[in-house]
Amino acid sequence: MRVTLGANQYGKAEVRVVRVRRDGPRHELRDLNVSIALSGDLAEVHLSGDNGSVLPTDSQKNTVYAFARRYGIDQIEDFGLLLARHFVDSQPALGRARVRLTEYGWQRLGPHSFQRDGAESRTATVTVTADRTTVESGLTGLVLLNSTDSEFNGFVRDPYTTLPETDDRILATAVEANWRHRDGEPADRTATREWAGSYAGVRAALVGAFVDTYSRSLQQTLYAMGHRVLAERPEIAEIHLSLPNRHHLPVDLAPFGLTNPGEVFVATDRPYGLIEGTVTREADGVAGPVDGGP
Amino acid sequence: MRVTLGANQYGKAEVRVVRVRRDGPRHELRDLNVSIALSGDLAEVHLSGDNGSVLPTDSQKNTVYAFARRYGIDQIEDFGLLLARHFVDSQPALGRARVRLTEYGWQRLGPHSFQRDGAESRTATVTVTADRTTVESGLTGLVLLNSTDSEFNGFVRDPYTTLPETDDRILATAVEANWRHRDGEPADRTATREWAGSYAGVRAALVGAFVDTYSRSLQQTLYAMGHRVLAERPEIAEIHLSLPNRHHLPVDLAPFGLTNPGEVFVATDRPYGLIEGTVTREADGVAGPVDGGP
Amino acid sequence: MRVTLGANQYGKAEVRVVRVRRDGPRHELRDLNVSIALSGDLAEVHLSGDNGSVLPTDSQKNTVYAFARRYGIDQIEDFGLLLARHFVDSQPALGRARVRLTEYGWQRLGPHSFQRDGAESRTATVTVTADRTTVESGLTGLVLLNSTDSEFNGFVRDPYTTLPETDDRILATAVEANWRHRDGEPADRTATREWAGSYAGVRAALVGAFVDTYSRSLQQTLYAMGHRVLAERPEIAEIHLSLPNRHHLPVDLAPFGLTNPGEVFVATDRPYGLIEGTVTREADGVAGPVDGGP
Amino acid sequence: MRVTLGANQYGKAEVRVVRVRRDGPRHELRDLNVSIALSGDLAEVHLSGDNGSVLPTDSQKNTVYAFARRYGIDQIEDFGLLLARHFVDSQPALGRARVRLTEYGWQRLGPHSFQRDGAESRTATVTVTADRTTVESGLTGLVLLNSTDSEFNGFVRDPYTTLPETDDRILATAVEANWRHRDGEPADRTATREWAGSYAGVRAALVGAFVDTYSRSLQQTLYAMGHRVLAERPEIAEIHLSLPNRHHLPVDLAPFGLTNPGEVFVATDRPYGLIEGTVTREADGVAGPVDGGP
């Protein structure tokens, strides 16, 4: 039994690029965080220190900036495709490029003035190999709360169960979602506005399902959110949701002679429930384990 | 084509438990962060809101505290095994339990006085299914630096490459490592001290290889670290290393009439290189892509 | 020369309270982080361990929750005044109570559904002593950017100056502002809607001045922001602004045969400039040092 | 009543500099974060945008790197003095320079290999004006815990008090301490090793008093820590301590048929008590309020 190199990848992470488009008095702004991971025939660099097939991570960073100037940045999916294809096409040693992009939003205040949006960000992950291109879009940091229409009842009671059943609780979560576009969708890769419309549609479906669902568990809400995305958006093949259950505990005010009819809560940090699941249209789902997690 | 549930899991994340053993005047302290992820036949909770197979995450949290009292906490791998087996054995709906544990270290200052160690933590991930148990041990936050004996030369130069070659640079990284124990190793699961010895041995091999290796790239150093672990520790089947390249850039002091012979550096935050790889003894390694990444 | 106790204070920090008002189908939400600091005749607790004058920080926390239920939470300034006056009035040992409050905003999505706003938060600091009450309002996390109309020229050039002059740069900052209300303003303390209107007015003045000012330095922009607040809002006595200069560095694209006419920038984390200043109407300003800082 | 400029300052924050001393095969490493704040006659820059008296923050950054090369870095107090005096002496417009320095520690692993220490850091704040120089040393991130010999009894019980009295609890805190050196101490400013010895002595006194004190409150422990520093270290004039009370709550295990004799605890994040105080030898202490706080 010998020791050998297994799977590996390398790249530049967290390249921060801000692109201003200043064709006229009204500027446009794009603010991205780009991470690149490349893999391929890189055994020699590990085994012998021969760097002959290594494109430096510094060059990868430079490519981000040069491409931002040469091609502009409109939709992050397109910018990721440009970058990933460039690395695979130009470097013979590379079999796969994966580019992850986070876009920080800015609201317009004036022709050249902007205010940063909050914690919510739009994301994309583009993976290119010789024979397949995959595009995932996503979002992170979307914090949602329903102050009623959430219950949790009928669960297993084992010897360690003390949780009371409840038919009215706060349900709050910070949505992290990643959805994979069907192959060939949108059909015309040059139609960049497709990505924006698709993103807006998926986001609206996620928020709408969270708001509309009378929740018997966060799992049920998760499925409702994923189901609505797939029902409304034919271009999406699959969606993965990671939903921390941000517990809001009602405070016992009886010691102070007060009732608490669902009005005063402690917002807790830790521990939190973590509910993760995939909703898919590709085949019969298998309720098997999700890799990854906390 | 119908919409359906795919892979899913749920559990309580970041249960913070501190266990004091006070058999005598000299107390012992264990300080853990425990995250649980359960999966199995949980379709109904998602589809119909029927919680009849859901063990609440609150009960999972209670189990951590009750087990800490009943069984104590010595090695985190053992505590994780206890918890994971309990969930799979006691809940018919569950096919898999994964428990991730982080242990925060404390140095002794007196019989009942302690000082928290730094950012480095010991970790474990225990996965139990009906027919297989996997134990991974690990560490995170181990920040290492060599102030010389690191070069980076002979790399690809594409049109976006401006990086000069160097034969003397700072090499610094924050090691995140996870290594899988071979099945049945250590042989006697009740011999808890095996985990501690194994951990100390792996950690020493990682640090030793980082210190001893004249580095031609961080990839080469990564492989040297993994290789030494597998060469010295027969109980380890495979190790995965994630090594951010924390760039230290030499400052150009020429404008101030000063040379800078490798003495003054800017420690940068972003971007950083990210080098990831697996070293294995299980089969011929395949230099394919690593899932996950930045 | 003997050792003795100097200034001291104590209290509960970061009490997280969420208050739902559910008078009808349309719920209202308030989400606060409250920190309390009390001081007074507390020498004995330090010197002899006599806790006879110590109101536990746990009781302070309970008071926040009980008051949230009993009085509701509308404007954070009012809720802070209630709490601070309560502690000073009810505890003979206490000479001063200071309550700091941060309010996290939520946008309405439905009758009982909400989405968390971003990183920007509204703040207040209320200080009550036997003979004076001070109310400061504020905000934090308001990130603003102008993509032009900012220059930096004519500065001192010492032997360590290499910065080129520029007549067109990005100006970006994360505003932290605290403004003190004039004594007796708003006149009627029970007119809670005054606080909300005052806050909206100050915020609009800050944003408006940032957007409108052609900037020769961030210091000049700071003064313009503070000046506009005092000019437009007679109820404000003084405002302190802390403005980190979030540098956006233009990328040199010449090695790639590209120009960069103010279009592609690196958004940097560290180091950053930090510009702090007070604008006041109380007396002739003294350009002396500000205590505090990075 | 006219609007005018009040107190103000500006500077470069968080300059990260790593200095390697490589006189021989055994390298020495210093790793600092330096923040500079300058104030003086800077009204014109605010009022008219005239930058004629502004030394750019970029030049301040360059000065840090150039001085690191020219003078080396040994004790952070000395490096801060060099920088602060330079700014006040060379810039006529400046009346005051304050330099704050944080040093990250590294343990030696080999002649040129190092491992980063944990979260604890050594700090200094140097303030220079035309007629006074003040040096404060400090530390942050020193997390200490006693698992017994801590009680909390005899406190005020108001209508919001539910906390039970306890004669055995965990006492844990993250020490942030800043101590001012007496004027002219250490006498010989060139004797740099004085700072290191003084730091080690103060740190030992802080830790020793925490370990040795049977605690009736964290306030009492705070005073004991400050008192010991001043009793043992004649060169220190005053010390300020900020001690968050990191609550460890015993878990109620009765529902599971288990006792909990001080063995199993929840480590909580928020809320926390925050105890702040100054111990001084300069005059009779006045138990007045501390400015600053949570």
PDB file of C-alpha atoms in Angstrom, chain C residues 73-159:
ATOM      1  CA  ILE C  73     -41.197  49.347  22.264  1.00  0.00           C
ATOM      2  CA  ASP C  74     -41.736  52.119  19.822  1.00  0.00           C
ATOM      3  CA  GLN C  75     -38.808  54.547  19.523  1.00  0.00           C
ATOM      4  CA  ILE C  76     -35.518  53.296  20.951  1.00  0.00           C
ATOM      5  CA  GLU C  77     -34.794  56.671  22.525  1.00  0.00           C
ATOM      6  CA  ASP C  78     -37.966  56.365  24.588  1.00  0.00           C
ATOM      7  CA  PHE C  79     -37.297  52.785  25.553  1.00  0.00           C
ATOM      8  CA  GLY C  80     -33.787  53.750  26.634  1.00  0.00           C
ATOM      9  CA  LEU C  81     -35.129  56.651  28.706  1.00  0.00           C
ATOM     10  CA  LEU C  82     -37.603  54.337  30.450  1.00  0.00           C
ATOM     11  CA  LEU C  83     -34.870  51.899  31.345  1.00  0.00           C
ATOM     12  CA  ALA C  84     -32.231  54.413  32.379  1.00  0.00           C
ATOM     13  CA  ARG C  85     -34.635  56.404  34.570  1.00  0.00           C
ATOM     14  CA  HIS C  86     -35.881  53.204  36.163  1.00  0.00           C
ATOM     15  CA  PHE C  87     -32.418  52.160  37.296  1.00  0.00           C
ATOM     16  CA  VAL C  88     -31.441  55.577  38.671  1.00  0.00           C
ATOM     17  CA  ASP C  89     -34.804  56.125  40.350  1.00  0.00           C
ATOM     18  CA  SER C  90     -35.101  52.690  41.940  1.00  0.00           C
ATOM     19  CA  GLN C  91     -31.533  51.995  43.078  1.00  0.00           C
ATOM     20  CA  PRO C  92     -30.237  54.418  45.714  1.00  0.00           C
ATOM     21  CA  ALA C  93     -26.620  53.413  45.121  1.00  0.00           C
ATOM     22  CA  LEU C  94     -26.671  54.364  41.463  1.00  0.00           C
ATOM     23  CA  GLY C  95     -25.718  57.822  40.267  1.00  0.00           C
ATOM     24  CA  ARG C  96     -25.793  57.180  36.564  1.00  0.00           C
ATOM     25  CA  ALA C  97     -27.350  54.802  34.071  1.00  0.00           C
ATOM     26  CA  ARG C  98     -26.326  54.634  30.453  1.00  0.00           C
ATOM     27  CA  VAL C  99     -28.352  52.546  28.031  1.00  0.00           C
ATOM     28  CA  ARG C 100     -27.138  51.885  24.506  1.00  0.00           C
ATOM     29  CA  LEU C 101     -29.588  50.487  22.013  1.00  0.00           C
ATOM     30  CA  THR C 102     -29.188  49.197  18.493  1.00  0.00           C
ATOM     31  CA  GLU C 103     -32.266  48.580  16.372  1.00  0.00           C
ATOM     32  CA  TYR C 104     -32.123  46.133  13.505  1.00  0.00           C
ATOM     33  CA  GLY C 105     -34.562  47.067  10.790  1.00  0.00           C
ATOM     34  CA  TRP C 106     -37.042  44.753   9.091  1.00  0.00           C
ATOM     35  CA  GLN C 107     -39.007  45.440   5.927  1.00  0.00           C
ATOM     36  CA  ARG C 108     -42.569  44.286   5.762  1.00  0.00           C
ATOM     37  CA  LEU C 109     -43.368  41.427   3.361  1.00  0.00           C
ATOM     38  CA  GLY C 110     -46.871  40.683   4.582  1.00  0.00           C
ATOM     39  CA  PRO C 111     -49.177  41.067   7.568  1.00  0.00           C
ATOM     40  CA  HIS C 112     -46.829  38.991   9.732  1.00  0.00           C
ATOM     41  CA  SER C 113     -43.857  38.489   7.432  1.00  0.00           C
ATOM     42  CA  PHE C 114     -40.638  40.467   7.421  1.00  0.00           C
ATOM     43  CA  GLN C 115     -37.248  40.647   5.766  1.00  0.00           C
ATOM     44  CA  ARG C 116     -34.257  41.862   7.679  1.00  0.00           C
ATOM     45  CA  ASP C 117     -32.674  45.026   6.409  1.00  0.00           C
ATOM     46  CA  GLY C 118     -28.992  45.041   5.799  1.00  0.00           C
ATOM     47  CA  ALA C 119     -26.003  46.072   7.789  1.00  0.00           C
ATOM     48  CA  GLU C 120     -27.279  49.570   8.589  1.00  0.00           C
ATOM     49  CA  SER C 121     -28.675  49.979  12.098  1.00  0.00           C
ATOM     50  CA  ARG C 122     -30.233  52.789  14.070  1.00  0.00           C
ATOM     51  CA  THR C 123     -28.714  53.442  17.485  1.00  0.00           C
ATOM     52  CA  ALA C 124     -29.332  55.484  20.606  1.00  0.00           C
ATOM     53  CA  THR C 125     -27.430  56.186  23.807  1.00  0.00           C
ATOM     54  CA  VAL C 126     -29.367  57.516  26.767  1.00  0.00           C
ATOM     55  CA  THR C 127     -27.533  58.761  29.847  1.00  0.00           C
ATOM     56  CA  VAL C 128     -29.429  59.650  32.999  1.00  0.00           C
ATOM     57  CA  THR C 129     -27.996  61.116  36.190  1.00  0.00           C
ATOM     58  CA  ALA C 130     -29.748  62.847  39.059  1.00  0.00           C
ATOM     59  CA  ASP C 131     -29.509  66.206  37.358  1.00  0.00           C
ATOM     60  CA  ARG C 132     -29.069  65.622  33.645  1.00  0.00           C
ATOM     61  CA  THR C 133     -30.498  63.496  30.880  1.00  0.00           C
ATOM     62  CA  THR C 134     -28.681  63.204  27.583  1.00  0.00           C
ATOM     63  CA  VAL C 135     -30.029  61.542  24.478  1.00  0.00           C
ATOM     64  CA  GLU C 136     -27.830  60.706  21.533  1.00  0.00           C
ATOM     65  CA  SER C 137     -29.237  59.135  18.412  1.00  0.00           C
ATOM     66  CA  GLY C 138     -27.132  57.568  15.714  1.00  0.00           C
ATOM     67  CA  LEU C 139     -26.632  55.112  12.945  1.00  0.00           C
ATOM     68  CA  THR C 140     -23.961  52.633  11.981  1.00  0.00           C
ATOM     69  CA  GLY C 141     -23.195  50.536   8.917  1.00  0.00           C
ATOM     70  CA  LEU C 142     -24.420  53.007   6.303  1.00  0.00           C
ATOM     71  CA  VAL C 143     -22.033  52.346   3.410  1.00  0.00           C
ATOM     72  CA  LEU C 144     -21.896  55.101   0.798  1.00  0.00           C
ATOM     73  CA  LEU C 145     -19.888  55.463  -2.407  1.00  0.00           C
ATOM     74  CA  ASN C 146     -19.390  58.171  -4.994  1.00  0.00           C
ATOM     75  CA  SER C 147     -17.786  56.896  -8.167  1.00  0.00           C
ATOM     76  CA  THR C 148     -16.561  60.352  -9.172  1.00  0.00           C
ATOM     77  CA  ASP C 149     -16.596  63.999  -8.029  1.00  0.00           C
ATOM     78  CA  SER C 150     -13.854  63.218  -5.533  1.00  0.00           C
ATOM     79  CA  GLU C 151     -10.276  64.457  -5.764  1.00  0.00           C
ATOM     80  CA  PHE C 152      -7.283  64.629  -3.425  1.00  0.00           C
ATOM     81  CA  ASN C 153      -4.671  67.213  -4.251  1.00  0.00           C
ATOM     82  CA  GLY C 154      -2.377  69.801  -2.761  1.00  0.00           C
ATOM     83  CA  PHE C 155      -1.451  67.757   0.289  1.00  0.00           C
ATOM     84  CA  VAL C 156       1.836  67.777   2.187  1.00  0.00           C
ATOM     85  CA  ARG C 157       4.674  65.861   0.523  1.00  0.00           C
ATOM     86  CA  ASP C 158       7.184  64.644   3.072  1.00  0.00           C
ATOM     87  CA  PRO C 159      10.031  62.176   2.408  1.00  0.00           C
TER      88      PRO C 159
END
